[in-house]
Amino acid sequence: MVVSQAVPTTTDKVNLLDFDRQGLRDFFAQLGEKPYRAEQVMKWIYHRLEDNFENMTDVGKTLRAKLEASCYVGPPKTLFDKGATDGTHKWLLGMDGGNAIEAVYIPEPTRGTLCVSSQVGCGLNCQFCSTATQGFNRNLSTAEVIGQMWVAAKYLGNITHQNRRITNVVMMGMGEPLLNFDNVTKAMSLMRDDLGFGLASKRVTLSTAGLVPMIDKLSETIDVSLAVSLHAANDELRTELVPLNKRYPIAELMASCQRWLDRKPRTSITFEYTLMKGVNDQPEHARQLIKLMRRMPQCKVNLIPFNPFPGTRFERSDAETIRAFQTQLLNANVLTMLRRTRGDDIDAACGQLKGQVLDRTRRQAEFRKRLDEGASHAA
Ligand code: SAH
């Protein structure tokens, strides 16, 4: 066996996208520079999407040389990008090794939403999510999370505070954001920061499968909006769909949501509910959901028609069943939206993001085996 010499792939320089505002000020202090210099550079990076120090014309020559020697602005590399017929745009972004993650832009008449990934793969194994079949490799760095927005903003010609193409961000791409807490909250603070992308708290949403202690921690750490992936209102079914429910069952999850609302009385929580044919789309399921929502009248339910992917055992509910489910909720005064499926001709819809995950959990191998077994049963 030939053992190849380890080749250093990272530079010793610091990636400025890894710093929030305070981090950047501290770094500039280490360089012997005043904090306002950090803020000046921050505006170049996030308002003007500049990654070349040479072009930062109001930064003195000596400082520019110092920056050149010690750091860089390093967004992820676009390996591939593609637009869908409905205007949705997807980026495949290269990480280290052979890993890649995806980010998706979804334009609507009054807003543009960027869906951002938090991990390479995911460890939670939600049964109806295609990312789960790929296993888990690692958490993304702050630079890799905010870098997705940087790349998309640059491509779209986004101008912060003026012509915003990206008006909303949802942490609903690959991964469970609350399992990458520090890097995700730092990246979200850059999304919120006036010297960053300057988005209001209600326009930056973190979606979680329900990590109860981390929901509490999030409410104490940063002001953003919360979405919770519910998908079933009884524990037996939810545990089957979202195995994390075994650890944090519905009652505990709802209690943490209540604590969130108590801390932030003027906000609401969105509960996501993916509708799967014959699994969680029946009138009794709607009744259970109504009962749960009754205690949180200010909250919303977001129904997502299931998006299929190769090898899945689930199917999308019929249009009529979806409508009936929504009507049942609306009639019980539960604020209920139906998420339109976007970008499905480029596999960019919820739960279809795959990227390229070098799995460390052997889940991919198991999934392939199950697929093969399924194929041979069918043959
Ligand atoms: N891990 C986080 C964020 C990622 S998924 C979470 O669980 O919330 C974003 C949303 O898409 C979640 O509500 C997720 O349950 C849902 N989803 C996953 N797979 C899906 C699929 N195949 N069809 C429709 N929605 C899906």
CSV table of C-alpha atoms and ligand atoms in Angstrom, one decimal:
chain,number,residue,atom,x,y,z
A,1,MET,CA,0.0,0.0,0.0
A,2,VAL,CA,1.3,3.4,-0.9
A,3,VAL,CA,0.8,5.9,1.9
A,4,SER,CA,0.7,9.4,0.3
A,5,GLN,CA,2.3,12.2,2.2
A,6,ALA,CA,-0.3,14.5,3.8
A,7,VAL,CA,-0.5,17.6,1.6
A,8,PRO,CA,-1.7,20.7,3.4
A,9,THR,CA,-4.8,21.9,1.7
A,10,THR,CA,-5.7,24.9,3.8
A,11,THR,CA,-3.7,28.0,4.0
A,12,ASP,CA,-2.4,29.4,7.3
A,13,LYS,CA,-4.3,32.6,6.6
A,14,VAL,CA,-7.5,33.4,8.4
A,15,ASN,CA,-10.8,33.4,6.5
A,16,LEU,CA,-12.6,36.7,7.4
A,17,LEU,CA,-16.0,35.1,6.7
A,18,ASP,CA,-15.5,33.1,9.8
A,19,PHE,CA,-15.8,36.2,12.0
A,20,ASP,CA,-19.0,38.0,13.2
A,21,ARG,CA,-18.6,41.7,13.9
A,22,GLN,CA,-17.0,41.3,17.3
A,23,GLY,CA,-14.7,38.6,16.0
A,24,LEU,CA,-13.6,40.8,13.2
A,25,ARG,CA,-12.9,43.7,15.6
A,26,ASP,CA,-10.8,41.4,17.8
A,27,PHE,CA,-8.9,40.2,14.8
A,28,PHE,CA,-8.2,43.8,13.7
A,29,ALA,CA,-7.1,44.6,17.2
A,30,GLN,CA,-4.6,41.7,17.0
A,31,LEU,CA,-3.2,43.3,13.8
A,32,GLY,CA,-2.9,46.6,15.8
A,33,GLU,CA,-5.8,48.2,13.9
A,34,LYS,CA,-8.7,50.3,15.2
A,35,PRO,CA,-12.2,48.6,15.4
A,36,TYR,CA,-13.7,51.0,12.8
A,37,ARG,CA,-11.3,49.6,10.2
A,38,ALA,CA,-12.9,46.2,10.8
A,39,GLU,CA,-16.3,47.7,10.2
A,40,GLN,CA,-15.1,49.4,7.0
A,41,VAL,CA,-13.8,46.1,5.7
A,42,MET,CA,-17.0,44.3,6.8
A,43,LYS,CA,-19.0,46.7,4.6
A,44,TRP,CA,-16.8,45.9,1.6
A,45,ILE,CA,-17.3,42.2,2.2
A,46,TYR,CA,-21.1,42.1,2.8
A,47,HIS,CA,-22.5,45.3,1.2
A,48,ARG,CA,-20.3,45.4,-1.9
A,49,LEU,CA,-19.5,41.7,-2.0
A,50,GLU,CA,-15.8,42.4,-2.5
A,51,ASP,CA,-13.3,39.6,-1.9
A,52,ASN,CA,-10.2,41.3,-3.2
A,53,PHE,CA,-8.5,43.6,-0.7
A,54,GLU,CA,-6.9,45.5,-3.5
A,55,ASN,CA,-10.3,46.9,-4.6
A,56,MET,CA,-11.1,48.2,-1.1
A,57,THR,CA,-10.1,51.6,-2.1
A,58,ASP,CA,-10.8,53.6,1.1
A,59,VAL,CA,-8.6,51.2,3.1
A,60,GLY,CA,-5.0,52.4,3.4
A,61,LYS,CA,-2.3,50.7,1.4
A,62,THR,CA,-0.4,49.5,4.5
A,63,LEU,CA,-3.5,47.9,6.0
A,64,ARG,CA,-4.3,46.3,2.7
A,65,ALA,CA,-0.9,44.7,2.6
A,66,LYS,CA,-1.2,43.6,6.2
A,67,LEU,CA,-4.6,42.0,5.3
A,68,GLU,CA,-3.2,40.4,2.2
A,69,ALA,CA,-0.5,38.7,4.3
A,70,SER,CA,-2.7,37.5,7.1
A,71,CYS,CA,-6.2,36.7,5.8
A,72,TYR,CA,-8.5,36.3,2.9
A,73,VAL,CA,-12.2,36.5,2.0
A,74,GLY,CA,-13.0,32.9,1.1
A,75,PRO,CA,-16.5,32.0,0.0
A,76,PRO,CA,-17.2,28.4,-1.0
A,77,LYS,CA,-16.5,27.4,-4.7
A,78,THR,CA,-19.4,26.9,-7.0
A,79,LEU,CA,-19.1,23.5,-8.5
A,80,PHE,CA,-22.3,23.8,-10.4
A,81,ASP,CA,-25.4,26.0,-10.5
A,82,LYS,CA,-28.7,25.6,-12.3
A,83,GLY,CA,-31.9,27.6,-12.7
A,84,ALA,CA,-35.4,26.0,-12.7
A,85,THR,CA,-38.2,27.0,-15.0
A,86,ASP,CA,-39.9,28.8,-12.1
A,87,GLY,CA,-36.9,31.0,-11.4
A,88,THR,CA,-35.6,28.9,-8.5
A,89,HIS,CA,-31.8,28.7,-8.6
A,90,LYS,CA,-29.6,26.0,-7.0
A,91,TRP,CA,-25.9,26.1,-6.2
A,92,LEU,CA,-23.7,23.0,-5.5
A,93,LEU,CA,-20.9,24.3,-3.4
A,94,GLY,CA,-17.6,22.5,-2.9
A,95,MET,CA,-16.4,21.9,0.7
A,96,ASP,CA,-13.2,20.1,1.7
A,97,GLY,CA,-12.3,16.7,0.1
A,98,GLY,CA,-15.1,15.4,-2.1
A,99,ASN,CA,-17.9,17.0,0.0
A,100,ALA,CA,-20.4,19.4,-1.4
A,101,ILE,CA,-23.6,21.1,-0.1
A,102,GLU,CA,-26.5,22.9,-1.7
A,103,ALA,CA,-28.1,26.3,-1.4
A,104,VAL,CA,-31.4,27.3,-3.1
A,105,TYR,CA,-32.8,30.7,-4.1
A,106,ILE,CA,-36.6,30.9,-4.4
A,107,PRO,CA,-38.0,34.1,-5.9
A,108,GLU,CA,-41.6,35.1,-5.3
A,109,PRO,CA,-43.4,38.3,-6.3
A,110,THR,CA,-42.8,40.1,-3.1
A,111,ARG,CA,-39.7,38.4,-1.7
A,112,GLY,CA,-36.7,36.3,-2.4
A,113,THR,CA,-35.8,33.5,-0.1
A,114,LEU,CA,-32.5,31.7,0.2
A,115,CYS,CA,-32.5,28.2,1.7
A,116,VAL,CA,-29.1,27.6,3.4
A,117,SER,CA,-27.4,24.4,4.6
A,118,SER,CA,-25.8,23.9,8.0
A,119,GLN,CA,-24.1,20.5,7.8
A,120,VAL,CA,-22.6,18.2,5.2
A,121,GLY,CA,-25.3,15.6,5.4
A,122,CYS,CA,-27.4,15.1,8.5
A,123,GLY,CA,-27.3,12.6,11.4
A,124,LEU,CA,-31.0,12.7,12.4
A,125,ASN,CA,-32.3,10.1,9.9
A,126,CYS,CA,-35.8,11.6,9.4
A,127,GLN,CA,-37.4,8.9,7.3
A,128,PHE,CA,-38.8,11.1,4.5
A,129,CYS,CA,-35.8,13.3,3.9
A,130,SER,CA,-33.3,12.6,1.1
A,131,THR,CA,-30.4,14.2,3.0
A,132,ALA,CA,-30.8,11.5,5.6
A,133,THR,CA,-30.1,8.8,3.2
A,134,GLN,CA,-26.6,10.3,2.6
A,135,GLY,CA,-25.5,10.0,6.2
A,136,PHE,CA,-23.4,12.7,8.0
A,137,ASN,CA,-19.9,14.0,7.4
A,138,ARG,CA,-19.4,17.2,9.5
A,139,ASN,CA,-20.6,20.6,10.6
A,140,LEU,CA,-20.1,23.6,8.3
A,141,SER,CA,-17.9,26.4,9.5
A,142,THR,CA,-19.3,29.9,9.9
A,143,ALA,CA,-17.6,30.9,6.6
A,144,GLU,CA,-19.3,28.0,4.8
A,145,VAL,CA,-22.7,29.0,6.1
A,146,ILE,CA,-22.5,32.7,5.5
A,147,GLY,CA,-20.5,32.0,2.3
A,148,GLN,CA,-23.6,30.4,0.8
A,149,MET,CA,-25.4,33.7,1.1
A,150,TRP,CA,-22.4,35.6,-0.1
A,151,VAL,CA,-22.2,33.5,-3.3
A,152,ALA,CA,-25.9,33.7,-4.0
A,153,ALA,CA,-26.0,37.5,-3.3
A,154,LYS,CA,-23.1,38.1,-5.6
A,155,TYR,CA,-24.7,36.0,-8.4
A,156,LEU,CA,-28.1,37.7,-8.0
A,157,GLY,CA,-26.7,41.2,-7.8
A,158,ASN,CA,-28.1,41.7,-4.3
A,159,ILE,CA,-27.5,45.1,-2.8
A,160,THR,CA,-28.0,45.2,0.9
A,161,HIS,CA,-30.3,48.1,2.2
A,162,GLN,CA,-31.1,49.0,-1.4
A,163,ASN,CA,-32.0,46.4,-4.0
A,164,ARG,CA,-32.4,43.3,-2.0
A,165,ARG,CA,-32.8,40.2,-4.1
A,166,ILE,CA,-32.5,38.1,-1.0
A,167,THR,CA,-35.1,39.4,1.5
A,168,ASN,CA,-35.4,36.2,3.6
A,169,VAL,CA,-33.1,33.4,4.7
A,170,VAL,CA,-34.3,30.0,6.0
A,171,MET,CA,-31.9,27.5,7.6
A,172,MET,CA,-33.8,24.7,5.9
A,173,GLY,CA,-31.1,23.2,3.6
A,174,MET,CA,-29.0,20.1,4.4
A,175,GLY,CA,-28.4,19.4,8.1
A,176,GLU,CA,-29.8,20.2,11.5
A,177,PRO,CA,-28.8,23.7,12.3
A,178,LEU,CA,-29.1,23.4,16.1
A,179,LEU,CA,-26.5,20.6,16.1
A,180,ASN,CA,-24.1,23.2,14.7
A,181,PHE,CA,-25.1,25.9,17.1
A,182,ASP,CA,-22.1,28.2,17.4
A,183,ASN,CA,-21.3,28.4,13.7
A,184,VAL,CA,-24.9,28.8,12.7
A,185,THR,CA,-25.7,31.5,15.2
A,186,LYS,CA,-22.5,33.4,14.2
A,187,ALA,CA,-23.5,33.2,10.6
A,188,MET,CA,-27.1,34.3,11.4
A,189,SER,CA,-25.7,37.3,13.3
A,190,LEU,CA,-24.0,38.3,10.0
A,191,MET,CA,-27.3,37.9,8.2
A,192,ARG,CA,-28.9,40.2,10.7
A,193,ASP,CA,-26.1,42.7,11.2
A,194,ASP,CA,-26.5,46.1,9.6
A,195,LEU,CA,-22.9,45.9,8.4
A,196,GLY,CA,-23.6,42.4,7.2
A,197,PHE,CA,-26.7,41.5,5.2
A,198,GLY,CA,-29.0,43.6,7.4
A,199,LEU,CA,-32.1,41.4,7.5
A,200,ALA,CA,-34.7,41.9,10.2
A,201,SER,CA,-35.3,39.1,12.8
A,202,LYS,CA,-38.5,37.9,11.2
A,203,ARG,CA,-36.7,37.4,7.9
A,204,VAL,CA,-34.1,35.0,9.2
A,205,THR,CA,-35.6,31.6,10.2
A,206,LEU,CA,-34.0,28.6,11.7
A,207,SER,CA,-35.8,25.3,11.2
A,208,THR,CA,-35.2,22.5,13.6
A,209,ALA,CA,-36.4,18.9,13.9
A,210,GLY,CA,-36.9,19.7,17.6
A,211,LEU,CA,-33.7,19.8,19.7
A,212,VAL,CA,-35.4,21.0,22.9
A,213,PRO,CA,-32.4,22.3,25.0
A,214,MET,CA,-31.0,24.1,21.9
A,215,ILE,CA,-34.3,25.8,21.2
A,216,ASP,CA,-34.0,27.3,24.7
A,217,LYS,CA,-30.4,28.3,24.1
A,218,LEU,CA,-31.3,29.8,20.8
A,219,SER,CA,-33.9,32.1,22.3
A,220,GLU,CA,-31.2,33.4,24.7
A,221,THR,CA,-28.5,33.8,22.0
A,222,ILE,CA,-29.9,35.6,19.0
A,223,ASP,CA,-33.1,37.2,17.8
A,224,VAL,CA,-34.3,35.1,14.8
A,225,SER,CA,-37.5,33.3,13.8
A,226,LEU,CA,-38.2,29.7,14.7
A,227,ALA,CA,-39.7,26.9,12.6
A,228,VAL,CA,-40.3,23.5,14.0
A,229,SER,CA,-40.6,20.4,11.9
A,230,LEU,CA,-43.5,18.6,13.4
A,231,HIS,CA,-45.0,16.2,10.7
A,232,ALA,CA,-47.1,14.4,13.2
A,233,ALA,CA,-49.1,15.3,16.3
A,234,ASN,CA,-48.9,12.0,18.1
A,235,ASP,CA,-45.7,10.5,19.5
A,236,GLU,CA,-45.9,7.1,18.0
A,237,LEU,CA,-46.1,8.4,14.4
A,238,ARG,CA,-43.7,11.3,15.0
A,239,THR,CA,-41.1,8.9,16.4
A,240,GLU,CA,-41.4,6.8,13.3
A,241,LEU,CA,-40.9,9.8,11.0
A,242,VAL,CA,-38.5,11.9,13.1
A,243,PRO,CA,-36.5,9.5,15.3
A,244,LEU,CA,-35.3,12.4,17.4
A,245,ASN,CA,-38.9,12.5,18.9
A,246,LYS,CA,-37.9,9.5,21.0
A,247,ARG,CA,-35.4,11.7,22.9
A,248,TYR,CA,-37.6,14.8,22.9
A,249,PRO,CA,-41.3,13.8,22.6
A,250,ILE,CA,-44.0,16.2,21.5
A,251,ALA,CA,-45.0,17.4,25.0
A,252,GLU,CA,-41.4,18.5,25.8
A,253,LEU,CA,-41.1,20.0,22.3
A,254,MET,CA,-44.3,22.0,22.8
A,255,ALA,CA,-43.2,23.1,26.3
A,256,SER,CA,-39.9,24.5,24.8
A,257,CYS,CA,-42.0,26.3,22.1
A,258,GLN,CA,-44.1,27.8,24.8
A,259,ARG,CA,-41.0,29.0,26.7
A,260,TRP,CA,-39.8,30.6,23.4
A,261,LEU,CA,-43.1,32.4,23.0
A,262,ASP,CA,-43.0,33.5,26.7
A,263,ARG,CA,-39.6,35.0,26.1
A,264,LYS,CA,-40.6,36.6,22.8
A,265,PRO,CA,-44.3,37.4,23.3
A,266,ARG,CA,-44.7,39.3,20.0
A,267,THR,CA,-43.4,36.5,17.8
A,268,SER,CA,-44.9,33.4,16.3
A,269,ILE,CA,-43.6,29.9,15.5
A,270,THR,CA,-44.1,28.1,12.3
A,271,PHE,CA,-44.8,24.4,12.5
A,272,GLU,CA,-43.8,22.5,9.3
A,273,TYR,CA,-45.9,19.5,8.4
A,274,THR,CA,-45.0,17.4,5.4
A,275,LEU,CA,-48.0,15.6,4.0
A,276,MET,CA,-47.4,12.0,3.0
A,277,LYS,CA,-50.1,9.9,1.4
A,278,GLY,CA,-51.9,7.7,3.9
A,279,VAL,CA,-49.2,8.3,6.6
A,280,ASN,CA,-50.1,11.6,8.3
A,281,ASP,CA,-52.7,13.2,6.0
A,282,GLN,CA,-56.0,11.8,7.4
A,283,PRO,CA,-58.8,13.8,9.2
A,284,GLU,CA,-57.7,12.2,12.6
A,285,HIS,CA,-54.2,13.6,12.1
A,286,ALA,CA,-55.6,17.0,11.4
A,287,ARG,CA,-57.7,16.7,14.6
A,288,GLN,CA,-54.6,15.9,16.6
A,289,LEU,CA,-52.8,18.8,15.1
A,290,ILE,CA,-55.7,21.2,15.8
A,291,LYS,CA,-55.6,20.1,19.5
A,292,LEU,CA,-51.9,20.8,19.7
A,293,MET,CA,-52.2,24.2,18.1
A,294,ARG,CA,-55.1,25.3,20.2
A,295,ARG,CA,-52.6,26.1,23.0
A,296,MET,CA,-50.7,28.4,20.6
A,297,PRO,CA,-53.1,30.5,18.8
A,298,GLN,CA,-50.5,32.9,17.4
A,299,CYS,CA,-48.6,30.1,15.7
A,300,LYS,CA,-48.8,29.0,12.1
A,301,VAL,CA,-48.8,25.6,10.4
A,302,ASN,CA,-47.0,25.3,7.1
A,303,LEU,CA,-48.1,22.3,5.1
A,304,ILE,CA,-45.5,20.9,2.7
A,305,PRO,CA,-46.6,18.4,0.0
A,306,PHE,CA,-44.0,15.6,0.2
A,307,ASN,CA,-41.3,15.8,-2.4
A,308,PRO,CA,-40.3,12.4,-3.6
A,309,PHE,CA,-36.7,11.2,-4.2
A,310,PRO,CA,-35.3,7.9,-5.5
A,311,GLY,CA,-35.7,5.0,-3.1
A,312,THR,CA,-38.3,6.6,-0.8
A,313,ARG,CA,-41.2,4.6,0.4
A,314,PHE,CA,-43.4,7.7,0.8
A,315,GLU,CA,-45.7,9.4,-1.7
A,316,ARG,CA,-47.1,12.9,-1.9
A,317,SER,CA,-50.7,13.2,-0.7
A,318,ASP,CA,-53.4,13.8,-3.4
A,319,ALA,CA,-54.2,17.5,-4.1
A,320,GLU,CA,-57.7,16.9,-2.8
A,321,THR,CA,-56.5,15.4,0.5
A,322,ILE,CA,-54.1,18.3,1.0
A,323,ARG,CA,-56.9,20.8,0.4
A,324,ALA,CA,-59.2,18.9,2.8
A,325,PHE,CA,-56.4,18.8,5.5
A,326,GLN,CA,-55.9,22.5,5.1
A,327,THR,CA,-59.6,23.3,5.2
A,328,GLN,CA,-60.0,21.3,8.4
A,329,LEU,CA,-57.3,23.3,10.1
A,330,LEU,CA,-58.6,26.6,8.8
A,331,ASN,CA,-62.1,25.8,10.0
A,332,ALA,CA,-60.7,25.3,13.4
A,333,ASN,CA,-59.0,28.7,13.2
A,334,VAL,CA,-55.5,27.4,12.8
A,335,LEU,CA,-53.5,29.7,10.6
A,336,THR,CA,-52.4,27.3,7.9
A,337,MET,CA,-50.4,27.9,4.8
A,338,LEU,CA,-49.7,25.5,2.0
A,339,ARG,CA,-46.1,25.7,0.7
A,340,ARG,CA,-46.0,25.7,-3.0
A,341,THR,CA,-43.5,23.2,-4.4
A,342,ARG,CA,-40.7,25.1,-6.1
A,343,GLY,CA,-37.7,24.1,-8.1
A,344,ASP,CA,-38.7,20.4,-8.3
A,345,ASP,CA,-37.5,20.1,-11.9
A,346,ILE,CA,-33.9,20.7,-10.5
A,347,ASP,CA,-34.4,18.6,-7.3
A,348,ALA,CA,-34.3,21.8,-5.3
A,349,ALA,CA,-37.5,21.4,-3.3
A,350,CYS,CA,-37.6,20.7,0.5
A,351,GLY,CA,-36.0,17.4,1.4
A,352,GLN,CA,-34.5,16.9,-2.1
A,353,LEU,CA,-31.1,18.6,-1.4
A,354,LYS,CA,-28.3,16.0,-1.7
A,355,GLY,CA,-25.0,17.7,-2.4
A,356,GLN,CA,-22.2,15.2,-2.0
A,357,VAL,CA,-21.6,13.7,1.4
A,358,LEU,CA,-18.7,11.5,2.3
A,359,ASP,CA,-20.7,9.6,4.8
A,360,ARG,CA,-19.0,8.8,8.2
A,361,THR,CA,-22.1,7.0,9.6
A,362,ARG,CA,-22.4,4.1,7.1
A,363,ARG,CA,-25.9,5.1,6.5
A,364,GLN,CA,-25.4,5.4,2.8
A,365,ALA,CA,-24.2,1.8,2.6
A,366,GLU,CA,-27.3,0.7,4.5
A,367,PHE,CA,-29.6,2.8,2.4
A,368,ARG,CA,-28.1,1.3,-0.8
A,369,LYS,CA,-28.5,-2.2,0.6
A,370,ARG,CA,-32.2,-1.5,1.4
A,371,LEU,CA,-32.7,-0.1,-2.1
A,372,ASP,CA,-31.1,-3.2,-3.7
A,373,GLU,CA,-33.2,-5.5,-1.5
A,374,GLY,CA,-36.3,-3.5,-2.5
A,375,ALA,CA,-35.3,-3.8,-6.2
A,376,SER,CA,-34.8,-7.6,-5.9
A,377,HIS,CA,-38.2,-8.0,-4.1
A,378,ALA,CA,-39.8,-6.1,-6.9
A,379,ALA,CA,-38.1,-8.2,-9.6
B,1,SAH,N1,-33.1,19.8,10.0
B,1,SAH,C1,-34.0,20.9,9.9
B,1,SAH,C2,-33.9,21.7,8.6
B,1,SAH,C3,-33.9,20.9,7.3
B,1,SAH,S1,-35.3,20.4,6.4
B,1,SAH,C4,-35.4,20.5,10.2
B,1,SAH,O1,-35.7,19.3,10.4
B,1,SAH,O2,-36.3,21.4,10.3
B,1,SAH,C5,-36.4,21.6,6.0
B,1,SAH,C6,-37.9,21.1,6.1
B,1,SAH,O3,-38.2,20.2,4.9
B,1,SAH,C7,-38.2,20.3,7.3
B,1,SAH,O4,-39.4,20.6,7.8
B,1,SAH,C8,-38.2,18.9,6.8
B,1,SAH,O5,-38.8,18.0,7.6
B,1,SAH,C9,-38.8,19.1,5.4
B,1,SAH,N2,-38.6,17.9,4.5
B,1,SAH,C10,-37.6,17.0,4.5
B,1,SAH,N3,-37.7,16.1,3.6
B,1,SAH,C11,-38.8,16.5,2.9
B,1,SAH,C12,-39.5,15.9,1.7
B,1,SAH,N4,-39.0,14.9,1.1
B,1,SAH,N5,-40.6,16.6,1.3
B,1,SAH,C13,-41.1,17.7,1.9
B,1,SAH,N6,-40.5,18.2,3.0
B,1,SAH,C14,-39.4,17.6,3.5
